[in-house]
Amino acid sequence: MKGYVFHGPGQSAWEDVPDPGIKAATDAIVRVDAVTICGTDLHILKGDVPEVRPGTVLGHEAVGEIVDVGGDVRSVRPGDRVLVSCITACGRCRYCREGMYGQCRGGGGWILGHLIDGTQAEYVRVPYADLSVHPLPGSLDAREAVLLADIFPTAYEVGVLNGHVRPGDTVAVVGAGPIGLAAIATAQLFAPERIIAVDLAAARLDAARQLGADAVADAREAPEQLIADLTEGLGADVVVEAVGVPETFELCTRMVRPGGHVANVGVHGRPATLHLEDLWIKNVTITTGLVDTYSTPTLLRMAAAGRLPTARLVTHTFPLTHMEEAYDVFARATDTGALKVVLGEEQREVVPTRAA
């Protein structure tokens, strides 16, 4: 089969790779019908994630069809259409029993496209399939559903829920890429008073407005002053960091009010300065996190009911064979306007859900 292989920083190719096979009784083999590219994949290609070994197939998000399962798999069978989660869960270790699947110590966590071959291929082996794939509602097409493998649960869990967004809050989202836009969409579920999006790209700020941001700010034009003006000098109740560079993290800590929350979602490849000389007295809570995907079943139901704007984040589609072109478009988002790129084609007719 073909897969997109990492060969070291700045080196990757769509090339022949061995077909995956069942290695454990809990495995499933999925034919990939749709896959997307994550900002984390770009971090890997830059060398920011040294655990990824040369020769690894990248990718950790997919929709596809089960073609084979191990003898212990009970929840899915060949022919089932599924979402492949970005997080794998053994279901038995201490962290899995607490719902912290991202920290799984039993061979799961973020392993696809990281520690084992991932989803940017024609087929993928998914360990611990009973907890790591989700049957898809018939009303969701692949292009919508694939965004629920990572960006929506990440934005919702690590940004909105960790940030404790509440009714009446002022929420600032720094970074209006796919994760930031998903944070804007899911923060609205908690009825904040206002949401402010901060970014450098005018196209992304426009997308933020379309997805529900009440105000936008260019990151080069003192956005902390705008937030101070809107909140009578207090600052934002919740600030979501969705970029992953030192400058944006430090900006977030300047924008948050005393007693507020900074929810870091961005993947950082360099150290950031924590200004405790300013923050120690402000009762600020700072959270970090890898997504656990415990919210995926809920988000799937919401998407099937039309409550999440998943399709609106997809700006480019490609055949699976055009992986290198898709990476180029996604990596040059400032020039191309790319938010999410989706590769692959729907392999079956979508049957709408009938009203009860």
CSV table of C-alpha atoms in Angstrom, one decimal:
chain,number,residue,atom,x,y,z
A,1,MET,CA,0.0,0.0,0.0
A,2,LYS,CA,0.9,3.7,0.0
A,3,GLY,CA,1.6,5.9,3.0
A,4,TYR,CA,3.0,9.2,3.9
A,5,VAL,CA,6.4,8.5,5.6
A,6,PHE,CA,8.5,10.7,7.8
A,7,HIS,CA,12.2,10.4,7.1
A,8,GLY,CA,13.6,13.1,9.4
A,9,PRO,CA,13.2,16.8,9.8
A,10,GLY,CA,12.1,18.3,6.5
A,11,GLN,CA,12.0,15.0,4.8
A,12,SER,CA,8.8,13.0,3.9
A,13,ALA,CA,7.3,11.2,1.0
A,14,TRP,CA,4.1,9.4,-0.2
A,15,GLU,CA,5.6,5.9,-1.0
A,16,ASP,CA,5.2,2.2,-0.8
A,17,VAL,CA,4.9,0.8,2.7
A,18,PRO,CA,4.1,-2.7,4.1
A,19,ASP,CA,0.4,-3.6,4.4
A,20,PRO,CA,-0.7,-3.6,8.1
A,21,GLY,CA,-1.8,-6.8,9.7
A,22,ILE,CA,-3.3,-8.0,12.9
A,23,LYS,CA,-0.6,-8.1,15.6
A,24,ALA,CA,-2.8,-8.4,18.7
A,25,ALA,CA,-6.3,-9.8,19.4
A,26,THR,CA,-7.5,-6.3,20.2
A,27,ASP,CA,-6.4,-4.8,16.8
A,28,ALA,CA,-8.6,-3.7,13.9
A,29,ILE,CA,-7.5,-2.9,10.3
A,30,VAL,CA,-9.3,0.1,8.8
A,31,ARG,CA,-9.4,1.1,5.1
A,32,VAL,CA,-8.9,4.8,5.1
A,33,ASP,CA,-11.6,6.7,3.3
A,34,ALA,CA,-10.8,10.2,4.6
A,35,VAL,CA,-7.9,11.6,6.4
A,36,THR,CA,-6.7,15.1,7.4
A,37,ILE,CA,-3.5,16.9,8.3
A,38,CYS,CA,-2.9,18.3,11.8
A,39,GLY,CA,-0.7,21.1,12.9
A,40,THR,CA,1.1,18.5,15.0
A,41,ASP,CA,2.1,16.8,11.8
A,42,LEU,CA,3.9,20.0,10.8
A,43,HIS,CA,5.6,20.1,14.2
A,44,ILE,CA,6.9,16.6,13.5
A,45,LEU,CA,8.2,17.5,10.1
A,46,LYS,CA,10.1,20.5,11.7
A,47,GLY,CA,11.7,18.1,14.2
A,48,ASP,CA,9.8,19.4,17.2
A,49,VAL,CA,8.7,15.8,18.2
A,50,PRO,CA,11.9,13.8,18.4
A,51,GLU,CA,10.1,10.6,19.5
A,52,VAL,CA,8.8,10.1,16.0
A,53,ARG,CA,11.3,7.8,14.3
A,54,PRO,CA,12.3,8.0,10.6
A,55,GLY,CA,10.2,5.5,8.7
A,56,THR,CA,7.0,6.2,10.5
A,57,VAL,CA,3.7,6.7,8.6
A,58,LEU,CA,2.3,10.0,9.8
A,59,GLY,CA,-1.3,10.9,10.7
A,60,HIS,CA,-3.6,10.3,13.7
A,61,GLU,CA,-7.1,11.2,12.3
A,62,ALA,CA,-9.2,9.2,9.9
A,63,VAL,CA,-12.6,7.9,8.9
A,64,GLY,CA,-12.8,4.5,7.2
A,65,GLU,CA,-14.2,1.0,7.0
A,66,ILE,CA,-13.3,-2.0,9.2
A,67,VAL,CA,-11.8,-4.7,7.0
A,68,ASP,CA,-10.4,-7.1,9.7
A,69,VAL,CA,-10.5,-7.4,13.5
A,70,GLY,CA,-8.6,-9.5,16.1
A,71,GLY,CA,-10.4,-12.2,18.0
A,72,ASP,CA,-11.0,-10.1,21.1
A,73,VAL,CA,-12.7,-7.1,19.3
A,74,ARG,CA,-16.4,-7.0,20.2
A,75,SER,CA,-17.7,-3.5,19.4
A,76,VAL,CA,-17.0,-3.4,15.6
A,77,ARG,CA,-16.8,-5.9,12.8
A,78,PRO,CA,-15.8,-5.8,9.1
A,79,GLY,CA,-17.9,-3.5,7.0
A,80,ASP,CA,-18.6,-1.0,9.9
A,81,ARG,CA,-17.9,2.6,9.1
A,82,VAL,CA,-15.9,4.2,11.9
A,83,LEU,CA,-14.0,7.2,13.2
A,84,VAL,CA,-10.4,6.5,14.1
A,85,SER,CA,-9.6,8.5,17.2
A,86,CYS,CA,-6.3,10.3,17.6
A,87,ILE,CA,-6.0,8.7,21.0
A,88,THR,CA,-5.7,5.0,21.7
A,89,ALA,CA,-7.0,3.6,25.0
A,90,CYS,CA,-6.1,0.2,26.6
A,91,GLY,CA,-9.0,0.6,29.0
A,92,ARG,CA,-7.3,-1.1,31.8
A,93,CYS,CA,-4.5,1.1,33.2
A,94,ARG,CA,-5.0,3.6,36.0
A,95,TYR,CA,-5.3,6.6,33.6
A,96,CYS,CA,-7.8,4.9,31.3
A,97,ARG,CA,-10.0,3.9,34.3
A,98,GLU,CA,-10.0,7.7,35.2
A,99,GLY,CA,-10.9,8.7,31.6
A,100,MET,CA,-7.5,10.1,31.0
A,101,TYR,CA,-6.9,8.1,27.8
A,102,GLY,CA,-4.3,10.5,26.5
A,103,GLN,CA,-2.0,9.4,29.3
A,104,CYS,CA,-2.6,5.6,28.8
A,105,ARG,CA,0.2,3.5,30.2
A,106,GLY,CA,-1.0,0.2,28.6
A,107,GLY,CA,0.3,0.8,25.1
A,108,GLY,CA,-2.1,3.6,24.1
A,109,GLY,CA,-2.3,7.4,24.3
A,110,TRP,CA,-1.1,9.3,21.3
A,111,ILE,CA,0.6,6.5,19.4
A,112,LEU,CA,-0.8,6.7,15.8
A,113,GLY,CA,1.6,8.7,13.6
A,114,HIS,CA,3.8,9.2,16.7
A,115,LEU,CA,5.1,5.9,18.1
A,116,ILE,CA,3.5,3.5,15.5
A,117,ASP,CA,2.4,3.9,11.9
A,118,GLY,CA,-0.5,6.3,11.5
A,119,THR,CA,-3.5,7.1,9.4
A,120,GLN,CA,-2.1,8.9,6.4
A,121,ALA,CA,-2.1,5.7,4.3
A,122,GLU,CA,-4.5,3.5,2.5
A,123,TYR,CA,-4.9,1.2,5.5
A,124,VAL,CA,-4.1,1.6,9.2
A,125,ARG,CA,-3.8,-0.8,12.1
A,126,VAL,CA,-5.6,0.5,15.2
A,127,PRO,CA,-4.7,-1.1,18.6
A,128,TYR,CA,-7.4,-1.6,21.3
A,129,ALA,CA,-10.1,-1.1,18.7
A,130,ASP,CA,-13.0,-1.4,21.1
A,131,LEU,CA,-12.1,1.9,22.8
A,132,SER,CA,-10.2,3.5,20.0
A,133,VAL,CA,-12.7,3.6,17.0
A,134,HIS,CA,-16.2,4.9,17.1
A,135,PRO,CA,-19.1,3.7,14.8
A,136,LEU,CA,-20.3,6.6,12.7
A,137,PRO,CA,-23.9,7.8,12.4
A,138,GLY,CA,-25.2,7.4,8.9
A,139,SER,CA,-25.9,11.1,8.6
A,140,LEU,CA,-22.3,12.1,8.8
A,141,ASP,CA,-20.2,12.2,5.7
A,142,ALA,CA,-16.4,11.5,5.9
A,143,ARG,CA,-15.4,15.1,5.4
A,144,GLU,CA,-17.4,16.2,8.5
A,145,ALA,CA,-16.6,13.2,10.6
A,146,VAL,CA,-12.9,13.3,10.3
A,147,LEU,CA,-12.7,16.6,12.2
A,148,LEU,CA,-14.1,14.8,15.2
A,149,ALA,CA,-11.0,12.6,15.4
A,150,ASP,CA,-8.8,15.4,17.0
A,151,ILE,CA,-9.5,19.1,16.5
A,152,PHE,CA,-13.0,19.2,18.0
A,153,PRO,CA,-12.3,17.1,21.1
A,154,THR,CA,-9.0,18.8,21.6
A,155,ALA,CA,-10.5,22.3,21.4
A,156,TYR,CA,-13.5,21.3,23.5
A,157,GLU,CA,-11.6,19.3,26.2
A,158,VAL,CA,-8.2,21.1,26.5
A,159,GLY,CA,-9.5,24.6,25.7
A,160,VAL,CA,-13.1,25.1,26.6
A,161,LEU,CA,-13.6,22.5,29.4
A,162,ASN,CA,-10.1,22.9,31.0
A,163,GLY,CA,-10.6,26.7,30.8
A,164,HIS,CA,-13.9,26.4,32.7
A,165,VAL,CA,-15.8,28.6,30.2
A,166,ARG,CA,-19.1,29.7,32.0
A,167,PRO,CA,-22.1,31.7,31.0
A,168,GLY,CA,-21.3,35.4,30.8
A,169,ASP,CA,-17.6,35.0,30.5
A,170,THR,CA,-15.3,36.9,28.2
A,171,VAL,CA,-13.3,34.3,26.3
A,172,ALA,CA,-10.2,35.1,24.2
A,173,VAL,CA,-8.9,32.6,21.7
A,174,VAL,CA,-5.3,33.3,20.6
A,175,GLY,CA,-4.8,31.6,17.3
A,176,ALA,CA,-7.7,31.2,14.8
A,177,GLY,CA,-6.4,28.1,13.0
A,178,PRO,CA,-8.5,24.9,13.1
A,179,ILE,CA,-8.1,24.3,16.8
A,180,GLY,CA,-8.8,27.9,17.7
A,181,LEU,CA,-11.9,28.0,15.4
A,182,ALA,CA,-13.2,24.7,17.0
A,183,ALA,CA,-12.7,26.4,20.4
A,184,ILE,CA,-14.7,29.3,19.3
A,185,ALA,CA,-17.5,27.0,18.1
A,186,THR,CA,-17.6,24.9,21.2
A,187,ALA,CA,-17.2,27.8,23.7
A,188,GLN,CA,-20.6,29.1,22.4
A,189,LEU,CA,-22.2,26.0,24.0
A,190,PHE,CA,-21.7,27.7,27.4
A,191,ALA,CA,-23.2,31.0,26.5
A,192,PRO,CA,-20.2,33.4,27.1
A,193,GLU,CA,-20.9,37.1,27.0
A,194,ARG,CA,-18.3,37.6,24.2
A,195,ILE,CA,-15.6,35.7,22.3
A,196,ILE,CA,-12.6,37.5,21.0
A,197,ALA,CA,-10.3,35.9,18.4
A,198,VAL,CA,-6.7,36.9,18.0
A,199,ASP,CA,-4.5,36.0,14.9
A,200,LEU,CA,-2.1,37.5,12.4
A,201,ALA,CA,-4.0,36.4,9.3
A,202,ALA,CA,-7.0,38.4,8.1
A,203,ALA,CA,-8.6,35.3,6.4
A,204,ARG,CA,-8.6,33.4,9.7
A,205,LEU,CA,-10.0,36.4,11.6
A,206,ASP,CA,-12.8,36.4,9.0
A,207,ALA,CA,-13.4,32.7,9.6
A,208,ALA,CA,-13.5,33.4,13.3
A,209,ARG,CA,-16.3,36.0,12.8
A,210,GLN,CA,-18.2,33.5,10.7
A,211,LEU,CA,-18.0,30.9,13.4
A,212,GLY,CA,-19.3,33.2,16.1
A,213,ALA,CA,-16.5,35.4,17.4
A,214,ASP,CA,-17.9,38.7,18.6
A,215,ALA,CA,-14.7,40.7,18.1
A,216,VAL,CA,-11.3,40.0,16.4
A,217,ALA,CA,-7.9,41.5,16.9
A,218,ASP,CA,-4.7,41.5,14.9
A,219,ALA,CA,-2.0,40.0,17.2
A,220,ARG,CA,0.4,42.8,16.1
A,221,GLU,CA,-1.9,45.5,17.4
A,222,ALA,CA,-1.9,45.1,21.2
A,223,PRO,CA,-4.9,42.8,21.5
A,224,GLU,CA,-4.6,42.9,25.3
A,225,GLN,CA,-5.6,46.6,25.2
A,226,LEU,CA,-8.8,45.7,23.2
A,227,ILE,CA,-9.7,43.1,25.9
A,228,ALA,CA,-9.0,45.5,28.7
A,229,ASP,CA,-11.3,48.1,27.0
A,230,LEU,CA,-14.1,45.5,26.6
A,231,THR,CA,-13.8,44.3,30.2
A,232,GLU,CA,-13.4,47.6,32.1
A,233,GLY,CA,-9.7,46.8,32.6
A,234,LEU,CA,-10.2,43.3,34.2
A,235,GLY,CA,-9.0,41.1,31.3
A,236,ALA,CA,-10.5,37.9,29.9
A,237,ASP,CA,-12.1,35.2,32.1
A,238,VAL,CA,-10.7,32.5,29.9
A,239,VAL,CA,-7.8,32.7,27.4
A,240,VAL,CA,-7.2,29.7,25.1
A,241,GLU,CA,-3.7,29.5,23.6
A,242,ALA,CA,-4.0,27.7,20.3
A,243,VAL,CA,-0.7,28.5,18.5
A,244,GLY,CA,2.2,26.9,20.4
A,245,VAL,CA,4.9,29.5,20.4
A,246,PRO,CA,6.4,31.4,23.3
A,247,GLU,CA,5.1,34.8,22.2
A,248,THR,CA,1.5,33.7,22.1
A,249,PHE,CA,1.7,31.9,25.5
A,250,GLU,CA,3.1,35.0,27.1
A,251,LEU,CA,0.4,37.2,25.4
A,252,CYS,CA,-2.2,34.9,26.9
A,253,THR,CA,-0.8,35.5,30.4
A,254,ARG,CA,-1.1,39.2,29.9
A,255,MET,CA,-4.7,39.0,28.7
A,256,VAL,CA,-6.2,37.0,31.6
A,257,ARG,CA,-7.9,38.6,34.5
A,258,PRO,CA,-7.0,37.9,38.1
A,259,GLY,CA,-8.8,34.7,39.0
A,260,GLY,CA,-9.0,33.7,35.4
A,261,HIS,CA,-7.9,30.6,33.4
A,262,VAL,CA,-5.3,30.2,30.7
A,263,ALA,CA,-5.9,27.0,28.8
A,264,ASN,CA,-2.8,26.0,26.7
A,265,VAL,CA,-3.7,23.9,23.7
A,266,GLY,CA,-0.8,24.7,21.4
A,267,VAL,CA,2.0,22.2,20.8
A,268,HIS,CA,5.2,24.0,21.9
A,269,GLY,CA,8.6,23.2,20.4
A,270,ARG,CA,10.5,25.9,22.4
A,271,PRO,CA,10.6,27.1,26.0
A,272,ALA,CA,8.3,29.9,27.0
A,273,THR,CA,8.8,32.3,29.9
A,274,LEU,CA,6.4,32.1,32.8
A,275,HIS,CA,6.3,35.5,34.3
A,276,LEU,CA,5.6,34.5,37.9
A,277,GLU,CA,6.8,37.9,39.0
A,278,ASP,CA,3.5,39.2,37.6
A,279,LEU,CA,1.3,36.2,38.0
A,280,TRP,CA,2.0,35.0,41.5
A,281,ILE,CA,-0.5,37.5,43.0
A,282,LYS,CA,-3.3,37.1,40.5
A,283,ASN,CA,-4.8,33.7,41.4
A,284,VAL,CA,-4.4,32.6,37.7
A,285,THR,CA,-5.0,29.0,36.8
A,286,ILE,CA,-2.8,27.7,33.9
A,287,THR,CA,-3.7,24.3,32.4
A,288,THR,CA,-2.0,22.2,29.7
A,289,GLY,CA,-3.1,18.9,28.3
A,290,LEU,CA,-3.1,16.3,25.6
A,291,VAL,CA,-6.7,15.5,24.5
A,292,ASP,CA,-8.3,12.4,26.1
A,293,THR,CA,-11.2,12.1,23.6
A,294,TYR,CA,-13.7,11.2,26.3
A,295,SER,CA,-16.0,13.7,24.7
A,296,THR,CA,-15.9,12.1,21.2
A,297,PRO,CA,-19.2,10.2,21.5
A,298,THR,CA,-21.0,13.4,22.7
A,299,LEU,CA,-19.5,15.4,19.9
A,300,LEU,CA,-20.5,12.8,17.3
A,301,ARG,CA,-24.1,13.0,18.4
A,302,MET,CA,-24.0,16.8,18.3
A,303,ALA,CA,-22.4,16.7,14.8
A,304,ALA,CA,-25.0,14.2,13.6
A,305,ALA,CA,-27.7,16.6,14.9
A,306,GLY,CA,-26.2,19.5,13.0
A,307,ARG,CA,-25.0,21.3,16.2
A,308,LEU,CA,-21.3,21.6,15.2
A,309,PRO,CA,-20.0,23.5,12.2
A,310,THR,CA,-17.6,20.8,11.1
A,311,ALA,CA,-17.9,21.1,7.4
A,312,ARG,CA,-17.3,24.9,7.5
A,313,LEU,CA,-13.7,24.3,8.6
A,314,VAL,CA,-12.8,22.3,5.5
A,315,THR,CA,-11.3,24.6,2.9
A,316,HIS,CA,-9.5,22.1,0.6
A,317,THR,CA,-10.1,18.5,-0.5
A,318,PHE,CA,-7.7,16.2,-2.3
A,319,PRO,CA,-7.5,12.6,-3.5
A,320,LEU,CA,-5.5,10.5,-1.0
A,321,THR,CA,-2.7,10.2,-3.6
A,322,HIS,CA,-2.1,14.0,-3.5
A,323,MET,CA,-0.7,13.9,0.0
A,324,GLU,CA,2.4,15.9,-0.7
A,325,GLU,CA,0.4,18.7,-2.4
A,326,ALA,CA,-2.0,18.8,0.5
A,327,TYR,CA,0.8,19.2,3.0
A,328,ASP,CA,2.2,22.1,0.9
A,329,VAL,CA,-1.2,23.8,0.9
A,330,PHE,CA,-1.7,23.3,4.6
A,331,ALA,CA,1.8,24.4,5.5
A,332,ARG,CA,1.4,27.6,3.6
A,333,ALA,CA,-2.0,28.5,5.2
A,334,THR,CA,-1.2,32.2,5.2
A,335,ASP,CA,-0.9,32.2,1.4
A,336,THR,CA,-3.5,29.5,0.6
A,337,GLY,CA,-6.2,30.3,3.2
A,338,ALA,CA,-6.2,26.7,4.3
A,339,LEU,CA,-8.0,25.8,7.5
A,340,LYS,CA,-8.4,22.0,7.3
A,341,VAL,CA,-7.5,19.9,4.3
A,342,VAL,CA,-9.2,16.6,3.8
A,343,LEU,CA,-7.9,13.8,1.6
A,344,GLY,CA,-9.8,10.8,0.3
A,345,GLU,CA,-13.3,10.1,-1.1
A,346,GLU,CA,-16.5,8.8,0.5
A,347,GLN,CA,-16.7,5.1,-0.3
A,348,ARG,CA,-20.4,4.6,0.4
A,349,GLU,CA,-23.7,6.4,0.0
A,350,VAL,CA,-24.6,8.5,3.1
A,351,VAL,CA,-28.0,7.6,4.4
A,352,PRO,CA,-29.7,10.5,6.2
A,353,THR,CA,-31.0,9.8,9.7
A,354,ARG,CA,-34.8,9.6,9.7
A,355,ALA,CA,-36.7,11.7,12.2
A,356,ALA,CA,-38.4,9.9,15.0
